Short mmCIF file of C-alpha atoms in Angstrom, two decimals:
data_model
loop_
_atom_site.label_atom_id
_atom_site.label_comp_id
_atom_site.label_asym_id
_atom_site.label_seq_id
_atom_site.Cartn_x
_atom_site.Cartn_y
_atom_site.Cartn_z
CA MET A 1 102.52 -27.83 -28.93
CA VAL A 2 98.92 -27.65 -30.05
CA ARG A 3 96.25 -26.56 -27.62
CA VAL A 4 93.72 -29.39 -27.28
CA PHE A 5 90.09 -29.12 -26.17
CA PHE A 6 88.73 -32.55 -25.18
CA ALA A 7 85.06 -33.61 -25.17
CA GLY A 8 83.82 -36.91 -23.79
CA THR A 9 81.62 -38.45 -21.14
CA PRO A 10 81.79 -42.24 -20.48
CA GLU A 11 84.54 -44.52 -19.20
CA CYS A 12 85.70 -45.44 -22.69
CA ALA A 13 86.86 -41.85 -23.24
CA VAL A 14 89.07 -41.79 -20.14
CA PRO A 15 92.19 -43.50 -21.61
CA SER A 16 92.23 -40.98 -24.48
CA LEU A 17 91.91 -38.03 -22.11
CA ARG A 18 94.65 -39.39 -19.93
CA ARG A 19 97.01 -39.91 -22.89
CA VAL A 20 96.31 -36.47 -24.33
CA ALA A 21 96.85 -34.85 -20.92
CA CYS A 22 100.19 -36.62 -20.48
CA ALA A 23 101.56 -36.00 -23.94
CA HIS A 24 99.96 -32.77 -25.12
CA ARG A 25 98.50 -29.52 -23.79
CA VAL A 26 94.86 -29.75 -22.74
CA VAL A 27 93.29 -26.33 -22.28
CA GLY A 28 89.72 -27.46 -21.55
CA VAL A 29 87.50 -30.52 -21.13
CA LEU A 30 83.80 -30.72 -21.94
CA THR A 31 81.55 -33.38 -20.50
CA ASN A 32 77.90 -33.90 -19.60
CA PRO A 33 76.53 -32.66 -16.25
CA PRO A 34 76.32 -34.96 -13.25
CA ALA A 35 73.60 -37.60 -13.62
CA ALA A 36 71.41 -39.30 -11.04
CA VAL A 37 72.34 -42.99 -10.39
CA GLY A 38 70.89 -45.78 -8.36
CA ARG A 39 67.74 -45.81 -6.25
CA SER A 40 68.94 -42.89 -4.18
CA GLY A 41 69.13 -40.66 -7.24
CA LYS A 42 72.50 -39.30 -6.12
CA LEU A 43 74.15 -37.02 -8.66
CA VAL A 44 77.48 -38.41 -9.89
CA HIS A 45 80.04 -36.80 -12.16
CA SER A 46 80.77 -38.44 -15.45
CA ALA A 47 83.85 -40.71 -15.83
CA VAL A 48 85.57 -37.98 -17.82
CA ALA A 49 84.91 -35.34 -15.16
CA ARG A 50 86.26 -37.62 -12.46
CA GLU A 51 89.42 -38.22 -14.53
CA PHE A 52 89.80 -34.48 -15.06
CA PHE A 53 89.77 -33.94 -11.27
CA ARG A 54 92.37 -36.72 -10.78
CA LEU A 55 94.65 -35.38 -13.50
CA LYS A 56 94.45 -31.85 -12.15
CA ALA A 57 95.07 -32.93 -8.56
CA SER A 58 98.13 -34.89 -9.62
CA GLY A 59 99.54 -31.99 -11.63
CA VAL A 60 99.21 -33.65 -15.02
CA LEU A 61 96.75 -31.03 -16.14
CA PRO A 62 97.78 -27.41 -15.59
CA GLU A 63 95.85 -25.21 -13.19
CA SER A 64 94.64 -23.18 -16.13
CA ALA A 65 92.79 -26.14 -17.66
CA SER A 66 88.99 -25.66 -17.45
CA LEU A 67 86.16 -28.17 -17.01
CA PHE A 68 82.84 -27.46 -18.67
CA VAL A 69 79.62 -29.25 -17.75
CA PRO A 70 76.95 -27.10 -19.42
CA GLY A 71 73.34 -28.08 -19.65
CA ARG A 72 73.31 -26.59 -23.13
CA LEU A 73 75.87 -25.10 -25.46
CA ASP A 74 75.05 -21.45 -25.60
CA ARG A 75 76.84 -18.18 -26.47
CA ALA A 76 78.38 -17.84 -23.01
CA PHE A 77 79.88 -21.32 -23.38
CA TYR A 78 81.21 -20.60 -26.87
CA ASP A 79 82.84 -17.35 -25.64
CA ALA A 80 84.44 -19.17 -22.72
CA VAL A 81 85.91 -21.87 -25.00
CA GLU A 82 87.10 -19.29 -27.53
CA ALA A 83 88.93 -17.46 -24.74
CA LEU A 84 91.06 -20.57 -24.20
CA ARG A 85 92.40 -20.23 -27.78
CA PRO A 86 92.11 -23.95 -28.59
CA ASP A 87 93.71 -25.31 -31.79
CA VAL A 88 91.98 -28.65 -32.09
CA LEU A 89 89.00 -30.53 -30.69
CA VAL A 90 89.21 -34.21 -29.79
CA CYS A 91 85.78 -35.79 -29.12
CA PHE A 92 85.06 -39.33 -27.90
CA ALA A 93 81.49 -40.16 -27.01
CA TYR A 94 80.49 -36.76 -25.68
CA GLY A 95 76.84 -37.61 -26.35
CA LYS A 96 75.61 -34.54 -28.21
CA ILE A 97 75.95 -33.23 -31.74
CA PHE A 98 78.05 -30.09 -32.24
CA GLY A 99 76.85 -27.27 -34.44
CA PRO A 100 78.94 -25.18 -36.86
CA ARG A 101 79.30 -22.32 -34.35
CA PHE A 102 81.21 -24.57 -31.93
CA LEU A 103 83.23 -26.39 -34.56
CA ALA A 104 84.44 -23.06 -35.96
CA LEU A 105 86.34 -22.45 -32.75
CA PHE A 106 89.09 -24.95 -33.71
CA PRO A 107 91.36 -23.69 -36.50
CA ARG A 108 93.23 -27.01 -36.75
CA GLY A 109 90.02 -29.04 -36.97
CA ALA A 110 87.55 -31.04 -34.92
CA ILE A 111 88.41 -34.75 -34.62
CA ASN A 112 86.02 -37.53 -33.60
CA VAL A 113 87.00 -40.91 -32.16
CA HIS A 114 84.63 -43.64 -33.43
CA PRO A 115 84.91 -47.25 -32.31
CA SER A 116 84.38 -48.91 -35.71
CA LEU A 117 86.10 -49.11 -39.05
CA LEU A 118 84.21 -46.35 -40.83
CA PRO A 119 82.29 -46.25 -43.07
CA ARG A 120 81.01 -49.47 -41.42
CA TRP A 121 78.73 -48.83 -38.48
CA ARG A 122 78.10 -45.14 -38.52
CA GLY A 123 75.91 -44.23 -35.57
CA SER A 124 75.68 -44.43 -31.79
CA THR A 125 76.11 -48.18 -31.17
CA PRO A 126 78.95 -49.45 -33.41
CA VAL A 127 80.32 -51.94 -30.88
CA PRO A 128 77.13 -53.91 -30.26
CA ALA A 129 76.38 -53.65 -33.99
CA ALA A 130 79.66 -55.38 -34.87
CA ILE A 131 78.94 -58.17 -32.40
CA LEU A 132 75.35 -58.64 -33.61
CA ALA A 133 76.52 -58.84 -37.22
CA GLY A 134 79.14 -61.48 -36.41
CA ASP A 135 81.93 -59.25 -37.75
CA CYS A 136 85.39 -60.82 -37.75
CA GLU A 137 87.08 -57.48 -37.15
CA THR A 138 86.36 -53.98 -35.98
CA GLY A 139 88.54 -51.15 -34.85
CA VAL A 140 88.85 -47.42 -34.19
CA THR A 141 88.62 -44.56 -36.62
CA LEU A 142 89.67 -40.96 -36.15
CA GLN A 143 87.91 -38.61 -38.54
CA TYR A 144 87.13 -35.00 -39.00
CA ILE A 145 83.74 -33.98 -37.73
CA GLY A 146 81.54 -32.72 -40.60
CA GLU A 147 77.90 -31.89 -41.28
CA GLU A 148 76.83 -35.53 -41.61
CA MET A 149 77.34 -37.83 -38.59
CA ASP A 150 80.44 -40.04 -38.81
CA ALA A 151 80.89 -39.21 -42.50
CA GLY A 152 83.99 -36.93 -42.31
CA ASP A 153 87.38 -37.60 -43.83
CA ILE A 154 89.39 -40.36 -42.15
CA LEU A 155 92.69 -39.43 -40.42
CA ALA A 156 93.71 -42.83 -39.06
CA GLN A 157 92.36 -46.30 -38.37
CA SER A 158 93.48 -49.23 -36.23
CA ARG A 159 92.06 -52.74 -36.79
CA VAL A 160 91.16 -55.22 -34.09
CA GLN A 161 90.40 -58.90 -34.71
CA LEU A 162 87.36 -60.48 -33.08
CA ASP A 163 87.09 -64.15 -31.98
CA GLY A 164 83.32 -64.32 -31.44
CA THR A 165 83.42 -64.28 -27.60
CA GLU A 166 83.54 -60.56 -26.96
CA THR A 167 80.88 -58.64 -25.01
CA THR A 168 80.17 -55.01 -25.73
CA GLY A 169 81.65 -53.96 -22.40
CA ALA A 170 84.88 -55.90 -22.77
CA LEU A 171 85.36 -54.93 -26.46
CA LEU A 172 84.75 -51.26 -25.76
CA SER A 173 87.31 -51.32 -22.99
CA ARG A 174 89.74 -52.92 -25.42
CA LEU A 175 89.00 -50.38 -28.15
CA SER A 176 89.35 -47.48 -25.69
CA LEU A 177 93.04 -48.36 -25.24
CA VAL A 178 93.54 -48.65 -28.99
CA ALA A 179 91.88 -45.25 -29.32
CA ALA A 180 94.26 -43.63 -26.85
CA ASP A 181 97.27 -44.65 -28.94
CA LEU A 182 95.61 -43.50 -32.16
CA VAL A 183 94.67 -40.11 -30.68
CA ASP A 184 98.25 -39.56 -29.61
CA ASP A 185 99.54 -40.41 -33.09
CA VAL A 186 97.05 -38.12 -34.78
CA LEU A 187 97.75 -35.16 -32.53
CA VAL A 188 101.43 -35.57 -33.36
CA GLY A 189 100.39 -35.40 -37.00
CA VAL A 190 98.39 -32.24 -36.31
CA GLU A 191 101.44 -30.64 -34.67
CA ARG A 192 103.75 -31.61 -37.59
CA HIS A 193 101.23 -30.89 -40.34
CA THR A 194 101.65 -34.43 -41.67
CA LEU A 195 98.04 -35.68 -41.68
CA ALA A 196 96.63 -36.95 -44.96
CA PRO A 197 92.83 -37.06 -44.65
CA ALA A 198 91.06 -39.62 -46.89
CA ALA A 199 87.43 -39.38 -47.97
CA GLN A 200 85.14 -42.24 -46.91
CA ASP A 201 83.53 -44.44 -49.51
CA HIS A 202 79.96 -43.47 -48.70
CA SER A 203 78.56 -46.30 -50.84
CA GLN A 204 79.97 -48.76 -48.29
CA ALA A 205 78.40 -47.10 -45.28
CA THR A 206 76.29 -49.14 -42.80
CA PHE A 207 74.35 -47.67 -39.91
CA CYS A 208 73.37 -48.52 -36.35
CA GLY A 209 70.81 -46.95 -34.10
CA LYS A 210 70.27 -46.59 -30.35
CA LEU A 211 69.61 -49.59 -28.15
CA CYS A 212 66.47 -49.69 -25.97
CA ARG A 213 65.46 -51.90 -23.06
CA GLU A 214 62.83 -53.77 -25.08
CA MET A 215 65.50 -55.12 -27.43
CA GLY A 216 66.71 -57.35 -24.59
CA LEU A 217 63.58 -59.51 -24.59
CA ALA A 218 64.58 -62.88 -26.02
CA ASP A 219 62.67 -63.84 -29.17
CA TRP A 220 62.98 -67.61 -29.21
CA SER A 221 62.07 -67.75 -32.90
CA ASN A 222 65.50 -66.24 -33.60
CA PRO A 223 68.32 -68.64 -34.48
CA ALA A 224 70.46 -69.77 -31.57
CA VAL A 225 73.51 -68.05 -33.02
CA VAL A 226 71.66 -64.76 -33.09
CA LEU A 227 70.48 -65.06 -29.49
CA GLU A 228 74.04 -65.88 -28.38
CA ARG A 229 75.29 -62.75 -30.16
CA LYS A 230 72.56 -60.67 -28.54
CA ILE A 231 73.70 -61.80 -25.09
CA ARG A 232 77.21 -60.55 -25.83
CA ALA A 233 76.11 -57.42 -27.70
CA PHE A 234 73.65 -56.42 -24.93
CA THR A 235 76.18 -56.86 -22.11
CA PRO A 236 76.25 -54.77 -20.00
CA TRP A 237 72.98 -53.16 -21.27
CA PRO A 238 70.17 -53.89 -21.84
CA GLY A 239 71.01 -57.58 -21.38
CA LEU A 240 69.03 -60.53 -22.78
CA PHE A 241 66.14 -61.74 -20.70
CA THR A 242 63.10 -63.95 -20.89
CA TYR A 243 60.04 -64.67 -18.65
CA LYS A 244 58.73 -67.81 -17.02
CA ASP A 245 55.48 -67.74 -15.04
CA GLY A 246 55.69 -63.93 -15.01
CA GLU A 247 59.19 -63.84 -13.51
CA ARG A 248 62.02 -62.17 -15.42
CA ILE A 249 65.15 -64.30 -15.94
CA ALA A 250 68.31 -62.68 -17.27
CA ILE A 251 70.47 -64.85 -19.54
CA LEU A 252 74.08 -63.86 -18.88
CA GLN A 253 75.97 -66.54 -20.76
CA ALA A 254 74.96 -69.15 -23.37
CA ARG A 255 76.27 -71.21 -26.22
CA SER A 256 74.61 -71.99 -29.54
CA CYS A 257 74.44 -75.68 -30.49
CA GLU A 258 73.49 -77.68 -33.59
CA SER A 259 69.80 -78.62 -33.79
CA SER A 260 70.74 -82.25 -34.43
CA PHE A 261 71.79 -82.58 -30.79
CA VAL A 262 68.13 -82.88 -29.65
CA PRO A 263 64.75 -83.28 -31.29
CA LEU A 264 62.87 -80.28 -32.58
CA ALA A 265 60.21 -78.74 -30.36
CA PRO A 266 58.21 -75.47 -30.17
CA VAL A 267 60.53 -72.49 -29.81
CA GLY A 268 61.25 -71.61 -26.19
CA THR A 269 60.89 -75.21 -25.01
CA VAL A 270 63.34 -76.36 -22.35
CA LEU A 271 64.52 -79.63 -23.89
CA ALA A 272 66.97 -81.04 -21.38
CA ALA A 273 69.85 -80.32 -19.03
CA ASP A 274 73.21 -82.03 -18.88
CA LYS A 275 76.86 -81.18 -18.15
CA ASN A 276 76.81 -78.69 -21.04
CA GLY A 277 73.92 -76.55 -19.83
CA VAL A 278 70.16 -76.14 -20.11
CA PHE A 279 69.04 -76.59 -23.70
CA VAL A 280 66.33 -74.37 -25.19
CA GLN A 281 64.79 -74.79 -28.64
CA THR A 282 65.14 -71.75 -30.91
CA GLY A 283 63.99 -70.96 -34.41
CA ASP A 284 67.16 -72.55 -35.77
CA GLY A 285 69.33 -74.65 -33.51
CA VAL A 286 69.44 -74.92 -29.71
CA LEU A 287 70.73 -72.46 -27.14
CA SER A 288 72.57 -73.86 -24.15
CA LEU A 289 72.01 -71.62 -21.14
CA LEU A 290 75.10 -71.39 -18.92
CA GLN A 291 74.56 -68.47 -16.48
CA LEU A 292 71.30 -66.93 -15.38
CA GLN A 293 69.96 -64.44 -12.90
CA ARG A 294 66.58 -63.93 -11.24
CA SER A 295 65.42 -60.37 -10.53
CA GLY A 296 67.05 -59.10 -7.39
CA LYS A 297 69.27 -62.19 -7.05
CA LYS A 298 72.93 -62.84 -7.76
CA PRO A 299 74.06 -64.44 -11.03
CA LEU A 300 74.28 -68.25 -10.95
CA PHE A 301 75.68 -70.88 -13.21
CA TRP A 302 72.97 -73.16 -14.54
CA ARG A 303 73.48 -76.06 -12.09
CA ASP A 304 73.14 -73.76 -9.05
CA PHE A 305 70.24 -72.03 -10.65
CA LEU A 306 68.41 -75.33 -11.15
CA ASN A 307 69.10 -76.38 -7.59
CA GLY A 308 67.42 -73.28 -6.25
CA SER A 309 64.69 -72.73 -8.87
CA PRO A 310 64.10 -76.04 -10.74
CA LEU A 311 60.56 -75.17 -11.92
CA LEU A 312 61.69 -72.00 -13.65
CA LEU A 313 63.56 -73.97 -16.27
CA THR A 314 60.82 -76.38 -17.38
CA GLY A 315 58.18 -76.22 -20.09
CA ARG A 316 58.40 -73.20 -22.38
CA LEU A 317 60.20 -69.90 -21.76
CA GLY A 318 58.84 -66.57 -22.88
CA VAL A 319 55.16 -67.57 -22.62
#
């Protein structure tokens, strides 16, 4: 049985860690240090660290398995990992780039789990990128880690069909389960020496960058279909939001409509409200707002929102 060293940080990596721990031999786990959360600034372990503690307490992980939460990857860390005699690295969203010194510690290779169908959507935000682009399918790729990010040879892929209603959070949860199955299959291939790596077609590569909070500000000159995709792509973060009279309003759910439903007006204009929602003019088509949230308040469907704050959905939004 190969000796696996696992690296990951967020919740999406937990199913893969759990599967590897149950079916293979995990000698060590690497994750980011505890981070401050909430207004209190309390330090909280990563999702992967919390799962490590659960698996060890339940006896799934052996007592000898080690957890690493280094602030930086230095010589002492490399020496400690090397002492575990790992065969292979499995990495899913650890959050930092590994250098050649670390990758050389794994004689059977370093494997990355990437939630897209590489070479499409190389980069740090492949799930929101697929939603923003209106892709009909996405998936999970396992590939060798090389010098160029997400450009290594492909070991396995699993495809997932999209129906145009997915949010980033929901889709990433779905892909995390697909990834766990794929990781298990590939590690069996590592043990049996049956893997057949395939080079990526680099001419077909597309790329995605990091999200930032400012991306969530609704640009009403965008087409309605683009704004609807942004709502789903930016859920749970950074969300899509607008302003009215200086107050921030988060748009949690919406539906794009044909522009022929209502007369044209300046973008951002609240046109009407009926049983289908609150209609806002966009650069192409109309966006029907279905669920909204004021700062510091609970989410409300549009009827309840109008009952409590009728003046916030009049005139033009975003001005």
